[in-house]
PDB file of C-alpha atoms in Angstrom:
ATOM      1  CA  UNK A 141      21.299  10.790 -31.479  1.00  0.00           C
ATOM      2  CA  UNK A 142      22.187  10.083 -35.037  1.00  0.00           C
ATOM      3  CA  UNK A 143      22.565  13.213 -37.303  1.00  0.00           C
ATOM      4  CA  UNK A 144      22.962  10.754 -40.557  1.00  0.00           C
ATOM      5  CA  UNK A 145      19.416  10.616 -41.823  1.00  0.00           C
ATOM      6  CA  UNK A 146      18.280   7.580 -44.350  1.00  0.00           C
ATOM      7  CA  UNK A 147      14.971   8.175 -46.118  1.00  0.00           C
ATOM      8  CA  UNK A 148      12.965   4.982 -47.449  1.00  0.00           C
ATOM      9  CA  UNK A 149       9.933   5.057 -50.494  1.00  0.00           C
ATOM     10  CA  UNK A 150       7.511   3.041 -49.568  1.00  0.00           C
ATOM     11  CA  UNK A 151       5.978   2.074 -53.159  1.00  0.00           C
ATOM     12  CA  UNK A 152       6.642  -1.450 -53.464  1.00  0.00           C
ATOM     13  CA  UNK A 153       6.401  -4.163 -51.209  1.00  0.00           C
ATOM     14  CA  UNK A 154      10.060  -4.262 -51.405  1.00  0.00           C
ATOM     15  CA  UNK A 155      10.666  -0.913 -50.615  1.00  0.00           C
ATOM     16  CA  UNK A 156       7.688  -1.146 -47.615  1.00  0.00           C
ATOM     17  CA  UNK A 157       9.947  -4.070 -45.930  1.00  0.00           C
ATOM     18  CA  UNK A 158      12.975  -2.244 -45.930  1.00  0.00           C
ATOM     19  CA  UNK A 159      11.572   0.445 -44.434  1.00  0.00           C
ATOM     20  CA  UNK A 160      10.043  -1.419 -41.796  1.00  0.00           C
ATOM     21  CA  UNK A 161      13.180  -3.232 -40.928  1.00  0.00           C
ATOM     22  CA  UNK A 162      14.765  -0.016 -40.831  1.00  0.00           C
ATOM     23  CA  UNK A 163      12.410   2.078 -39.139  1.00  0.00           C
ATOM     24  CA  UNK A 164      12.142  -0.676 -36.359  1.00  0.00           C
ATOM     25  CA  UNK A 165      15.945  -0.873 -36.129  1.00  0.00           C
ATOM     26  CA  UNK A 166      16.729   2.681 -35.496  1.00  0.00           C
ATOM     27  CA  UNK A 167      13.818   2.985 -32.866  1.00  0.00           C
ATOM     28  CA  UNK A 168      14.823   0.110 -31.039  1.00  0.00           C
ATOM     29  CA  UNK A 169      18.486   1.632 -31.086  1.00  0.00           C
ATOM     30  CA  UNK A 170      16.642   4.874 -29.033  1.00  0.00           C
ATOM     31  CA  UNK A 171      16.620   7.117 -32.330  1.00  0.00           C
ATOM     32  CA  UNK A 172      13.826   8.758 -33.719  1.00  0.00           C
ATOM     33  CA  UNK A 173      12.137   8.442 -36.940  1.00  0.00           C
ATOM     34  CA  UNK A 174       9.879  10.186 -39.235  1.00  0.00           C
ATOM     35  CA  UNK A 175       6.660   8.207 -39.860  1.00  0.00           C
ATOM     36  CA  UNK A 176       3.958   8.701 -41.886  1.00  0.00           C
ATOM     37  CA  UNK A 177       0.336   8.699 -40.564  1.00  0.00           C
ATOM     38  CA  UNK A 178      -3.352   8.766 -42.027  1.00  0.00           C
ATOM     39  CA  UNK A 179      -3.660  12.113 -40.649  1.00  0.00           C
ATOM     40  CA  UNK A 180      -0.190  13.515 -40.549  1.00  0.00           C
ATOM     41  CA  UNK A 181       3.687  12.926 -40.291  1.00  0.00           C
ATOM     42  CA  UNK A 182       4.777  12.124 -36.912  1.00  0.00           C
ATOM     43  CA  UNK A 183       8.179  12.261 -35.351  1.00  0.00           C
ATOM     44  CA  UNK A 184       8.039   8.687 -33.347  1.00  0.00           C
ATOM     45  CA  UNK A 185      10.044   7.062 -30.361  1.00  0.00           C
ATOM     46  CA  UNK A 186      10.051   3.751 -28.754  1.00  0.00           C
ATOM     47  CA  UNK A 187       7.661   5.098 -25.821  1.00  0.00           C
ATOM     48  CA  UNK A 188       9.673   2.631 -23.262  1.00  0.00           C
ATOM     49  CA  UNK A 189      12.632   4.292 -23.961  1.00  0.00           C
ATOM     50  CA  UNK A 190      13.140   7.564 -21.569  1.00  0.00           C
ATOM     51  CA  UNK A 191      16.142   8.834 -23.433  1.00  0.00           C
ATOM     52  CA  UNK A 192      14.443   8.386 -27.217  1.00  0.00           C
ATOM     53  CA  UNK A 193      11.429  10.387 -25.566  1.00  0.00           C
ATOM     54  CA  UNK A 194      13.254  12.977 -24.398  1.00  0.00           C
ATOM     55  CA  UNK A 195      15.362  13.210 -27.644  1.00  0.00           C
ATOM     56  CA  UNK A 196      11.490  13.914 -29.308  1.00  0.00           C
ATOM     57  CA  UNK A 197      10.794  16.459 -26.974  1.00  0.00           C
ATOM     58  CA  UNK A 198      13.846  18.041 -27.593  1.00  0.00           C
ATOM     59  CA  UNK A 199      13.989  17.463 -31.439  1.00  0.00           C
ATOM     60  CA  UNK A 200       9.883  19.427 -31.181  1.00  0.00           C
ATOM     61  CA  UNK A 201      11.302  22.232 -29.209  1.00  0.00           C
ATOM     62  CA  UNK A 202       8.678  21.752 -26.413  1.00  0.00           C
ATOM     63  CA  UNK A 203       8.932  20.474 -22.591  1.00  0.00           C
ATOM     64  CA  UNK A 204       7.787  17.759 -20.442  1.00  0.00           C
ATOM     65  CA  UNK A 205       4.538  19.934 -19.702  1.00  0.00           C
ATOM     66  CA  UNK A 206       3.462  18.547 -23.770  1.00  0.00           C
ATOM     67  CA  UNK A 207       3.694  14.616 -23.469  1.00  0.00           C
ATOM     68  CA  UNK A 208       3.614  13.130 -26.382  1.00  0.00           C
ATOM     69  CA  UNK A 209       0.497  10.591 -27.140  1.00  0.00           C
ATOM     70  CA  UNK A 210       1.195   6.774 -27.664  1.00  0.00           C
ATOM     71  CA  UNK A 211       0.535   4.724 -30.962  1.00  0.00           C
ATOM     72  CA  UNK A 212      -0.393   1.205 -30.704  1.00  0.00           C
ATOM     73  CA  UNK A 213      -1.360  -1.199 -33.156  1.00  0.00           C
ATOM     74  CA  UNK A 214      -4.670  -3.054 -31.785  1.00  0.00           C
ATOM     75  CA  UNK A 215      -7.195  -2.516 -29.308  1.00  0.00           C
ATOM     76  CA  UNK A 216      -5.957  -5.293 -27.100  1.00  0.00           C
ATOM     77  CA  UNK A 217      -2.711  -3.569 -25.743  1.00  0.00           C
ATOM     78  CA  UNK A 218      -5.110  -0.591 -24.574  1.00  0.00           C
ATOM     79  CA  UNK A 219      -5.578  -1.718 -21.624  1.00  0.00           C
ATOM     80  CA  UNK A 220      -2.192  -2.628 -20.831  1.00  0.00           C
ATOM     81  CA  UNK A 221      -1.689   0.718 -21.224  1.00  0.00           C
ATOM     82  CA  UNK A 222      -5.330   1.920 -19.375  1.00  0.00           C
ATOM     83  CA  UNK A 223      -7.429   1.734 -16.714  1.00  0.00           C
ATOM     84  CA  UNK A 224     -10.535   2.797 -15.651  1.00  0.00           C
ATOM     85  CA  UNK A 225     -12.017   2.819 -18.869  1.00  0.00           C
ATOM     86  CA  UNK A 226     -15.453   4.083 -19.731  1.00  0.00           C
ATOM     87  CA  UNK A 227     -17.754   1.871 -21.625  1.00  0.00           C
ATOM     88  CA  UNK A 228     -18.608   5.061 -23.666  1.00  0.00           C
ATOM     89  CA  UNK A 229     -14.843   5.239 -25.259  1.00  0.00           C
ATOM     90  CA  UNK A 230     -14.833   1.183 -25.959  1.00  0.00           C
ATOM     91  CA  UNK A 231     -17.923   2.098 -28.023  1.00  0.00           C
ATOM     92  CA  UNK A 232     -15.591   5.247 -29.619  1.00  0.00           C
ATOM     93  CA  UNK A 233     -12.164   3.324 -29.967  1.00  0.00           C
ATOM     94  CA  UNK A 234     -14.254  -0.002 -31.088  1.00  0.00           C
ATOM     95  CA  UNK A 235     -15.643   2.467 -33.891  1.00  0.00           C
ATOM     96  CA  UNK A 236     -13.060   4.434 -34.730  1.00  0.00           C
ATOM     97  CA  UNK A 237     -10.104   2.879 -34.352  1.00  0.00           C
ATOM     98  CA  UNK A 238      -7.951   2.335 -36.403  1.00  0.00           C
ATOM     99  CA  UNK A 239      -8.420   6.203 -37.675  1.00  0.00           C
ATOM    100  CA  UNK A 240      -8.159   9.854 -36.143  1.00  0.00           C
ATOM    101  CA  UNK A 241      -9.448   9.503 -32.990  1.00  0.00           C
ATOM    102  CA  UNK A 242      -6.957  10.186 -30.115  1.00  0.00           C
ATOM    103  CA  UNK A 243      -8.261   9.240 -26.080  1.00  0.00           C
ATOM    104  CA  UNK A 244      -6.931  10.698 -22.913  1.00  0.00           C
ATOM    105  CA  UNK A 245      -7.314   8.101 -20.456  1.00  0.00           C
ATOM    106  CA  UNK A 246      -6.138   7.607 -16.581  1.00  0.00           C
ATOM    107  CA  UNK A 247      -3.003   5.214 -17.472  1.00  0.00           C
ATOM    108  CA  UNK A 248      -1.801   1.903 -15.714  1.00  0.00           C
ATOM    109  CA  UNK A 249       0.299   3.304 -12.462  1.00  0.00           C
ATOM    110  CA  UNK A 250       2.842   0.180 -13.142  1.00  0.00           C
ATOM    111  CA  UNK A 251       3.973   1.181 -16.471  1.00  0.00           C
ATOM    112  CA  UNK A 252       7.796   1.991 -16.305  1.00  0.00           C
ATOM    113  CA  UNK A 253       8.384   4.969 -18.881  1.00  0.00           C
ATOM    114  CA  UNK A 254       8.254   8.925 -18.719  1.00  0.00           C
ATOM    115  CA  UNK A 255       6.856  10.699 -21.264  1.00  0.00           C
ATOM    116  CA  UNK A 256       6.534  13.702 -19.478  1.00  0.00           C
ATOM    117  CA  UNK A 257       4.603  15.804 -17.063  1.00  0.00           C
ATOM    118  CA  UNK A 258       1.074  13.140 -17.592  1.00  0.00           C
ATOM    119  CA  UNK A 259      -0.534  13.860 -14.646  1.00  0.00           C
ATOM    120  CA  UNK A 260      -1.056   9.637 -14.441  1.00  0.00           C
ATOM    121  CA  UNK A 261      -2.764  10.017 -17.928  1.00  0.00           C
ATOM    122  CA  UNK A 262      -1.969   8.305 -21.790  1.00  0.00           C
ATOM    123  CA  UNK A 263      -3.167   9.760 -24.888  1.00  0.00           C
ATOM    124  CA  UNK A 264      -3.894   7.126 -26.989  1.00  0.00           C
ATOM    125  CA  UNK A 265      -4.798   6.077 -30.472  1.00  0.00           C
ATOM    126  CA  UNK A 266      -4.452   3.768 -33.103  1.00  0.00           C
ATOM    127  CA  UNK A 267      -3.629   4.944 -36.676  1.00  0.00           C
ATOM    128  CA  UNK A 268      -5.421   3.943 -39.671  1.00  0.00           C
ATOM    129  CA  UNK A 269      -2.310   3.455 -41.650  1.00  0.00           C
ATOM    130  CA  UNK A 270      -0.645  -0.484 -42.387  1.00  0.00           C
ATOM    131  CA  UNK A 271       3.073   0.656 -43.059  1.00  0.00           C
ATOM    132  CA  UNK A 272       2.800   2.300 -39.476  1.00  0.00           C
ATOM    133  CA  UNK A 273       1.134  -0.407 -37.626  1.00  0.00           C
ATOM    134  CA  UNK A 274       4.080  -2.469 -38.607  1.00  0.00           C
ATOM    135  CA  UNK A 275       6.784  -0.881 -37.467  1.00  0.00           C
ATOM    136  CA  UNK A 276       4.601  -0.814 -34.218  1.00  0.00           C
ATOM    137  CA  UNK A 277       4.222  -4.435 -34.159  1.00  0.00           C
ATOM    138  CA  UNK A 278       7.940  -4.604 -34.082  1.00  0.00           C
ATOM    139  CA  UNK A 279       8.975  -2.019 -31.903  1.00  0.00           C
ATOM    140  CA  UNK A 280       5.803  -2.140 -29.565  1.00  0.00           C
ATOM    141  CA  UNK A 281       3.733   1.261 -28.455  1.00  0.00           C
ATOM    142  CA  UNK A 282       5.353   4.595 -30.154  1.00  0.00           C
ATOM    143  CA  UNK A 283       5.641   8.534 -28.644  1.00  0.00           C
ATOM    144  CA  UNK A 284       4.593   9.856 -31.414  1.00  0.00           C
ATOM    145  CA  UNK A 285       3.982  14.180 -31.920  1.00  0.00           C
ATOM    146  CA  UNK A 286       3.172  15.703 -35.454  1.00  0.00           C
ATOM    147  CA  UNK A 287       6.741  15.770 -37.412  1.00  0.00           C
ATOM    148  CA  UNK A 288       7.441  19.724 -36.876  1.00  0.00           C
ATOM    149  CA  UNK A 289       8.609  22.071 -34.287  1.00  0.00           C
ATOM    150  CA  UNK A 290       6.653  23.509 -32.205  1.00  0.00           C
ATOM    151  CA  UNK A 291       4.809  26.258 -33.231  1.00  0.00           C
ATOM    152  CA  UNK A 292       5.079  25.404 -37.171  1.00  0.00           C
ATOM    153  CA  UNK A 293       2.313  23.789 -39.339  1.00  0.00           C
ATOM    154  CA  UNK A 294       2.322  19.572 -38.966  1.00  0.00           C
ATOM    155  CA  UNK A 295       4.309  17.988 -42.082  1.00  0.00           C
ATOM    156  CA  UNK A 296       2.118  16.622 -44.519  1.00  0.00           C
ATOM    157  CA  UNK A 297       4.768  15.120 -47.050  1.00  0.00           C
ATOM    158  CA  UNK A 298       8.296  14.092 -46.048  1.00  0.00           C
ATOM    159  CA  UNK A 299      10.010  16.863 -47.639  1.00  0.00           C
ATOM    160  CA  UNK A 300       8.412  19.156 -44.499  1.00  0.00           C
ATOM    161  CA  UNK A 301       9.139  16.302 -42.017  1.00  0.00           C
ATOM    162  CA  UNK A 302      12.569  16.669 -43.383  1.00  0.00           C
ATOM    163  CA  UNK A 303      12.941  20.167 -43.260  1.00  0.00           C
ATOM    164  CA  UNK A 304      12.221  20.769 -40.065  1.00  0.00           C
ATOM    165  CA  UNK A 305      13.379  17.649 -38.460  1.00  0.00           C
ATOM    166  CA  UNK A 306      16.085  15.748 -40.890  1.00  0.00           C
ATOM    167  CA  UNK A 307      18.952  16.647 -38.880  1.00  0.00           C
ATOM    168  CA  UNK A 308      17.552  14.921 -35.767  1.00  0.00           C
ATOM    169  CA  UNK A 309      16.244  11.545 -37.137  1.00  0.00           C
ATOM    170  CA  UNK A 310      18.259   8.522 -37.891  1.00  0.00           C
ATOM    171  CA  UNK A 311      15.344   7.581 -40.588  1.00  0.00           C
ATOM    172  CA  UNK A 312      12.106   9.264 -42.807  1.00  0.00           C
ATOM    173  CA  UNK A 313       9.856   7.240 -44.062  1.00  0.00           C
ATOM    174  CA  UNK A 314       8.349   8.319 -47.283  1.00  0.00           C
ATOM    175  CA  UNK A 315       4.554   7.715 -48.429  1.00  0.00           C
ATOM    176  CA  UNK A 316       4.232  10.486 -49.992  1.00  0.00           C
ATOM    177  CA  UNK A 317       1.489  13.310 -49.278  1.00  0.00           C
ATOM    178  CA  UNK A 318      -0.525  12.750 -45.825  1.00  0.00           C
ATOM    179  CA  UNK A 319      -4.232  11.897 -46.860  1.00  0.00           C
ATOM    180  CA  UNK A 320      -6.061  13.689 -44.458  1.00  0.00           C
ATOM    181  CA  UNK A 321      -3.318  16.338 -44.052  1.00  0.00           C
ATOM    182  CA  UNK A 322      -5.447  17.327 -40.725  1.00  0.00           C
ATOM    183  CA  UNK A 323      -4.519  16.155 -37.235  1.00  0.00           C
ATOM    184  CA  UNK A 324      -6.794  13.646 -34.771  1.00  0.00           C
ATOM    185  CA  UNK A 325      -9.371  14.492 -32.779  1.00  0.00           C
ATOM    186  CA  UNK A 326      -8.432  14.435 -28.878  1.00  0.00           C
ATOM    187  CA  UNK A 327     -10.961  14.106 -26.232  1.00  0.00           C
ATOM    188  CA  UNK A 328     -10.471  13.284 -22.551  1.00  0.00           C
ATOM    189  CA  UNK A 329     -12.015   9.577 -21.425  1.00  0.00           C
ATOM    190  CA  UNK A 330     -10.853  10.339 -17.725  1.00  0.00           C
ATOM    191  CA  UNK A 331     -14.234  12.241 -16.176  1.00  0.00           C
ATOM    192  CA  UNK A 332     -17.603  10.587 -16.275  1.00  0.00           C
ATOM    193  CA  UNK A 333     -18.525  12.062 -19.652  1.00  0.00           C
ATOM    194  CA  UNK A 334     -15.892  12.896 -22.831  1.00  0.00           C
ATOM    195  CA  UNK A 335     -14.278  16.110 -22.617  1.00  0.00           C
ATOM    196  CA  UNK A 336     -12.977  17.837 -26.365  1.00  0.00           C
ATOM    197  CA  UNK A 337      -9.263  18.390 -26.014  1.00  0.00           C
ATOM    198  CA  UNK A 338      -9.021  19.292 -29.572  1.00  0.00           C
ATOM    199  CA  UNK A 339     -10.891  19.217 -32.852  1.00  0.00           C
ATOM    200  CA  UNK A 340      -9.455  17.619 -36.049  1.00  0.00           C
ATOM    201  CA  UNK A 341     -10.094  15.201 -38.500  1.00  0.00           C
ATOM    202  CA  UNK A 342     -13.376  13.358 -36.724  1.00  0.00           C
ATOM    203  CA  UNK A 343     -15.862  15.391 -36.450  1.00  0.00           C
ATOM    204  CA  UNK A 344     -17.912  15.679 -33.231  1.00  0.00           C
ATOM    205  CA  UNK A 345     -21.329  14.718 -34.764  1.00  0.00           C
ATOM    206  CA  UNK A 346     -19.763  11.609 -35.679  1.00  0.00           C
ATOM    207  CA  UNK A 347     -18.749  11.280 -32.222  1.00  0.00           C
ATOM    208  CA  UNK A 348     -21.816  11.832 -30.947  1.00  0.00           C
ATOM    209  CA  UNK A 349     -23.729   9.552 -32.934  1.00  0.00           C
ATOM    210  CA  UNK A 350     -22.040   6.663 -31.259  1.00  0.00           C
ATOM    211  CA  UNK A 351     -21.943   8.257 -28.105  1.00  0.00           C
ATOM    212  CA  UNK A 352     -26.258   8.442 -28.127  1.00  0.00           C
ATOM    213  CA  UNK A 353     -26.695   4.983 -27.064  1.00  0.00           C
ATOM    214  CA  UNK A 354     -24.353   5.613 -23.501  1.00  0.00           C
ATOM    215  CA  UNK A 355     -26.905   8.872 -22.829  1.00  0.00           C
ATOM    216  CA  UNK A 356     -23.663  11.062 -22.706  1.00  0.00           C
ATOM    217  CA  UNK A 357     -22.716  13.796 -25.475  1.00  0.00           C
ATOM    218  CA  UNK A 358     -19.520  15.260 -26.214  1.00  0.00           C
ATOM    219  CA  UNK A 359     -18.491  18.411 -24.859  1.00  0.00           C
ATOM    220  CA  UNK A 360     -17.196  21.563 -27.534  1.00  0.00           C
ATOM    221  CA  UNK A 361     -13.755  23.337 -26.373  1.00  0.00           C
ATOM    222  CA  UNK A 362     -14.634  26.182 -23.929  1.00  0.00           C
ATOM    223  CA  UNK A 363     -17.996  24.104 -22.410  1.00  0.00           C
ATOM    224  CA  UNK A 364     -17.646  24.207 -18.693  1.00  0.00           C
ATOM    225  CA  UNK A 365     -17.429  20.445 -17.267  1.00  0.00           C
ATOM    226  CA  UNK A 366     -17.336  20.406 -13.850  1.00  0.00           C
ATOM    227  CA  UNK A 367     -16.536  16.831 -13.675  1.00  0.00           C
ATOM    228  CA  UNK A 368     -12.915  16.788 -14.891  1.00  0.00           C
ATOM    229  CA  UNK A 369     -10.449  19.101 -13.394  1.00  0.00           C
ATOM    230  CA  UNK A 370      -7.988  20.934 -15.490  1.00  0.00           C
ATOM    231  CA  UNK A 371      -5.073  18.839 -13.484  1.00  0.00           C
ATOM    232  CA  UNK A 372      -6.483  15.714 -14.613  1.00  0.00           C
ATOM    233  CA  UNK A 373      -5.247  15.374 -18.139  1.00  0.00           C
ATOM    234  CA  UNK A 374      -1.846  16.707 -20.059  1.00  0.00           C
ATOM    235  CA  UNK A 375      -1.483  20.023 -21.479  1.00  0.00           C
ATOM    236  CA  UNK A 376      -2.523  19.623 -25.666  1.00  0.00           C
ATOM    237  CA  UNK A 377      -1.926  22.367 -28.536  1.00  0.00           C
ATOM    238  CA  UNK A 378      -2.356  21.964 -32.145  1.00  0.00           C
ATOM    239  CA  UNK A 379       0.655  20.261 -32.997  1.00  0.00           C
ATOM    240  CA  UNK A 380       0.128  17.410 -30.033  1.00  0.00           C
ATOM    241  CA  UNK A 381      -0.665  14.656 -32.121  1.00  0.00           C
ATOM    242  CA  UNK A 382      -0.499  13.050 -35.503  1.00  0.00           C
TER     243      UNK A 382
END
């Protein structure tokens, strides 16, 4: 892994191709890079690549039991990525996506990458942020975590990203302060009904509005759901996701 970190404005629409050539060279040569999201920075990897993945896990300071969830760039490539999924979360990711809105689902058993200890599940989501989308178009699905180690507060500029992570990415990204500076929501797709994972930056009313029509409501952290066991999706915390 590359200890010789470049950082890249992203201002102009000179400065947003550079970075974008950049970005997507240094993931598709395994190393990590600082991103920025519409909720917060993330630390991303090409999610194909076992080594890059376990360079993010490393670079977080967690294990294998924390997978990291998977940015894509349109709803299409979710279900080469998913199966088994419930009409009620097309109705959410339909909705919602691109935005904060992360889904746990069962994932496809042919997929050839480790991200961790999944338990055969993907965390999923697509952000609602351009620069990002096209580096993913690029590169193809992203590991991505919040841009901090474990334990500290999410980055929400790139001077945070940097201090905590420059030393261990080959490139930052720069668009200046996050603008929801709060991470996704994460809810489990993977029982009959939608199980809360965490809270963040969509709120659960909203979720449940478009959840009335598919007679099912979400369920609030702590709500016993008998449906889903606790083996059937990945261990979460509140720096999981970006």
């Amino acid at each position: 892994m590359s200890t010789v970190t470049e950082r890249y404005p992203i201002t102009t629409e000179d400065e947003q191709t550079k970075a974008v050539d950049a970005a997507a060279a240094a993931l598709q040569a395994g190393e990590l890079v600082v991103v920025p999201t519409d909720t917060v920075y993330g630390v991303a990897a090409d999610a194909f690549d076992k080594g890059a993945v376990a360079g993010l896990l490393a670079a977080k300071g967690r294990g294998r039991s924390m997978p990291p969830p998977v940015l894509i760039s349109n709803v299409a490539t979710l279900d080469a990525l998913a199966t088994r999924v419930p009409d009620w979360a097309r109705t959410l990711v339909e909705e919602l996506w691109p935005g904060a809105l992360t889904v746990v689902f069962h994932q496809q058993p042919s997929l050839q990458w480790d991200l961790g200890e999944t338990r055969q599940t993907v965390a999923v989501r697509i952000p609602d942020s351009d620069i990002l989308r096209r580096i993913i178009d690029r590169v193809g699905p992203l590991a991505t975590s919040s841009a901090n180690r474990t334990t500290m507060p999410a980055a929400t500029n790139a001077d945070q990203a940097d201090e905590m992570l420059g030393k261990m990415v080959k490139a930052i990204i720069d668009g200046g302060e996050s603008p929801v500076g709060e991470a996704s929501t994460i809810i489990s797709a993977t029982g009959d009904e939608p199980k809360v994972l965490r809270e963040g930056a969509i709120s659960i009313d909203r979720i449940n509005e478009l959840l009335a029509k598919h007679d099912v409501a979400i369920r609030r952290p702590g709500d016993p759901d008998p449906a889903v066991a606790d083996t059937d999706v990945p261990d979460t915390d509140a720096d999981t996701e970006a």
